[in-house]
Amino acid sequence: MSRFKILVFLLAVGIAGSVLAAAYWYYTRVLGHETVVQGQIKKMQGKHTSLPDPGVRRFDEAMEFINASNYAEGRKALYRLLDSFPETSAGPEARRIIGELNMDMLFSQEANPQRKDYIVQPGDSMGSSPAKTRRAWNASCGPMAC
């Protein structure tokens, strides 16, 4: 009977050891691998690599037009830049430059086919002025097109 108890004990120790060995193998091969991969992913996310910004190249091309005193082409290129890449890092600067170009065109003494001067006459109202200049009335902007 004592040999039977020793045999049962050895069998129980063998089964327990096998279960522990299987659990260790499963942890190192399956669960441990996921932990390592998650650590690598966190390292990659920590670098914060920036994506290329194609709007910067187009902004530089538009600035070449403006620097060459070709303001109309430069203005068109800036508008195309903002239409194509509204979230570019050069967007705020492009909007500022477009605003400056628009103000320069508005207040320049040179003849500009896009600008129509209108002298207000006695009896004119806010509603009649857009009809005479053939501009649409916009309640948020007034008689000027936004």
Short mmCIF file of C-alpha atoms in Angstrom, two decimals:
data_model
loop_
_atom_site.label_atom_id
_atom_site.label_comp_id
_atom_site.label_asym_id
_atom_site.label_seq_id
_atom_site.Cartn_x
_atom_site.Cartn_y
_atom_site.Cartn_z
CA MET A 1 0.00 0.00 0.00
CA SER A 2 2.88 2.40 0.68
CA ARG A 3 4.17 1.82 -2.85
CA PHE A 4 0.73 2.72 -4.18
CA LYS A 5 0.76 5.96 -2.18
CA ILE A 6 4.21 6.83 -3.51
CA LEU A 7 3.04 6.10 -7.08
CA VAL A 8 -0.07 8.30 -6.63
CA PHE A 9 2.10 11.03 -5.09
CA LEU A 10 4.58 10.91 -7.97
CA LEU A 11 1.69 10.92 -10.46
CA ALA A 12 0.13 13.99 -8.75
CA VAL A 13 3.50 15.80 -8.69
CA GLY A 14 3.99 14.96 -12.38
CA ILE A 15 0.55 16.28 -13.33
CA ALA A 16 1.04 19.44 -11.26
CA GLY A 17 4.48 19.98 -12.81
CA SER A 18 3.05 19.45 -16.30
CA VAL A 19 0.30 21.98 -15.62
CA LEU A 20 2.84 24.52 -14.34
CA ALA A 21 5.11 23.92 -17.34
CA ALA A 22 2.16 24.35 -19.75
CA ALA A 23 1.08 27.55 -17.97
CA TYR A 24 4.64 28.94 -18.15
CA TRP A 25 4.90 28.08 -21.85
CA TYR A 26 1.50 29.70 -22.59
CA TYR A 27 2.45 32.85 -20.68
CA THR A 28 5.85 33.28 -22.37
CA ARG A 29 4.70 32.41 -25.90
CA VAL A 30 1.21 33.93 -26.08
CA LEU A 31 0.62 36.44 -23.28
CA GLY A 32 4.22 37.60 -22.98
CA HIS A 33 4.40 38.22 -26.73
CA GLU A 34 1.36 40.52 -26.56
CA THR A 35 2.97 42.49 -23.74
CA VAL A 36 6.18 42.94 -25.74
CA VAL A 37 4.22 44.02 -28.82
CA GLN A 38 2.18 46.50 -26.77
CA GLY A 39 5.40 47.95 -25.37
CA GLN A 40 6.80 48.38 -28.89
CA ILE A 41 3.59 50.07 -30.01
CA LYS A 42 3.79 52.52 -27.09
CA LYS A 43 7.38 53.35 -28.04
CA MET A 44 6.34 54.01 -31.64
CA GLN A 45 3.44 56.22 -30.56
CA GLY A 46 5.69 58.16 -28.23
CA LYS A 47 7.87 59.38 -31.10
CA HIS A 48 5.05 61.52 -32.58
CA THR A 49 6.33 61.39 -36.10
CA SER A 50 4.81 64.14 -38.19
CA LEU A 51 3.20 63.49 -41.51
CA PRO A 52 4.55 65.25 -44.58
CA ASP A 53 2.75 68.49 -45.37
CA PRO A 54 2.28 68.91 -49.13
CA GLY A 55 0.76 72.34 -48.59
CA VAL A 56 4.15 73.80 -47.64
CA ARG A 57 5.55 73.08 -51.12
CA ARG A 58 2.54 74.73 -52.78
CA PHE A 59 2.85 77.69 -50.42
CA ASP A 60 6.48 78.13 -51.46
CA GLU A 61 5.46 78.03 -55.13
CA ALA A 62 2.81 80.71 -54.52
CA MET A 63 5.36 82.84 -52.69
CA GLU A 64 7.68 82.60 -55.72
CA PHE A 65 4.91 84.18 -57.82
CA ILE A 66 4.39 86.93 -55.27
CA ASN A 67 8.12 87.60 -54.94
CA ALA A 68 8.29 87.88 -58.73
CA SER A 69 5.57 90.61 -58.53
CA ASN A 70 3.00 88.34 -60.17
CA TYR A 71 0.38 89.04 -57.52
CA ALA A 72 -2.65 87.72 -59.42
CA GLU A 73 -1.06 84.31 -60.02
CA GLY A 74 0.26 84.20 -56.46
CA ARG A 75 -3.20 84.98 -55.09
CA LYS A 76 -4.76 82.26 -57.26
CA ALA A 77 -2.09 79.78 -56.14
CA LEU A 78 -2.81 80.59 -52.48
CA TYR A 79 -6.55 80.09 -53.03
CA ARG A 80 -5.84 76.72 -54.71
CA LEU A 81 -3.61 75.79 -51.78
CA LEU A 82 -6.39 76.49 -49.28
CA ASP A 83 -8.94 74.63 -51.40
CA SER A 84 -6.72 71.56 -51.73
CA PHE A 85 -5.15 71.50 -48.26
CA PRO A 86 -7.30 73.47 -45.79
CA GLU A 87 -5.53 71.97 -42.75
CA THR A 88 -1.97 72.70 -43.89
CA SER A 89 0.45 74.34 -41.49
CA ALA A 90 0.91 77.16 -44.01
CA GLY A 91 -2.84 77.88 -44.00
CA PRO A 92 -2.92 80.78 -41.52
CA GLU A 93 -0.04 82.51 -43.27
CA ALA A 94 -1.68 81.96 -46.68
CA ARG A 95 -4.94 83.48 -45.41
CA ARG A 96 -3.05 86.48 -44.02
CA ILE A 97 -1.24 87.05 -47.31
CA ILE A 98 -4.47 86.72 -49.30
CA GLY A 99 -6.02 89.33 -47.01
CA GLU A 100 -3.11 91.70 -47.54
CA LEU A 101 -3.28 91.20 -51.32
CA ASN A 102 -7.03 91.85 -51.27
CA MET A 103 -6.56 95.04 -49.26
CA ASP A 104 -3.79 96.19 -51.60
CA MET A 105 -6.05 95.55 -54.61
CA LEU A 106 -8.93 97.39 -52.95
CA PHE A 107 -6.98 100.51 -52.04
CA SER A 108 -4.61 100.68 -55.01
CA GLN A 109 -4.85 103.63 -57.39
CA GLU A 110 -4.24 101.40 -60.42
CA ALA A 111 -7.13 100.39 -62.66
CA ASN A 112 -8.55 97.09 -61.46
CA PRO A 113 -11.24 95.30 -63.50
CA GLN A 114 -12.48 93.48 -60.38
CA ARG A 115 -13.17 96.69 -58.48
CA LYS A 116 -16.00 99.06 -59.32
CA ASP A 117 -16.05 102.45 -57.68
CA TYR A 118 -19.43 103.85 -56.82
CA ILE A 119 -20.13 107.31 -55.54
CA VAL A 120 -23.11 107.45 -53.25
CA GLN A 121 -25.76 109.88 -54.51
CA PRO A 122 -28.34 111.67 -52.38
CA GLY A 123 -31.36 109.41 -51.91
CA ASP A 124 -29.40 106.12 -52.28
CA SER A 125 -30.16 103.44 -49.75
CA MET A 126 -28.40 100.27 -48.69
CA GLY A 127 -30.79 98.25 -50.85
CA SER A 128 -30.36 100.30 -54.04
CA SER A 129 -26.57 100.40 -54.05
CA PRO A 130 -26.07 96.66 -54.78
CA ALA A 131 -28.53 96.84 -57.67
CA LYS A 132 -26.55 99.64 -59.31
CA THR A 133 -23.21 97.87 -58.88
CA ARG A 134 -24.69 94.49 -59.88
CA ARG A 135 -23.68 92.82 -56.63
CA ALA A 136 -25.84 90.51 -54.58
CA TRP A 137 -27.04 91.65 -51.19
CA ASN A 138 -25.76 89.50 -48.37
CA ALA A 139 -27.27 90.25 -44.98
CA SER A 140 -24.19 89.11 -43.05
CA CYS A 141 -21.66 91.03 -45.18
CA GLY A 142 -23.71 93.92 -46.45
CA PRO A 143 -23.71 94.81 -50.13
CA MET A 144 -20.15 93.52 -50.65
CA ALA A 145 -19.58 89.88 -51.60
CA CYS A 146 -17.84 87.94 -48.82
#
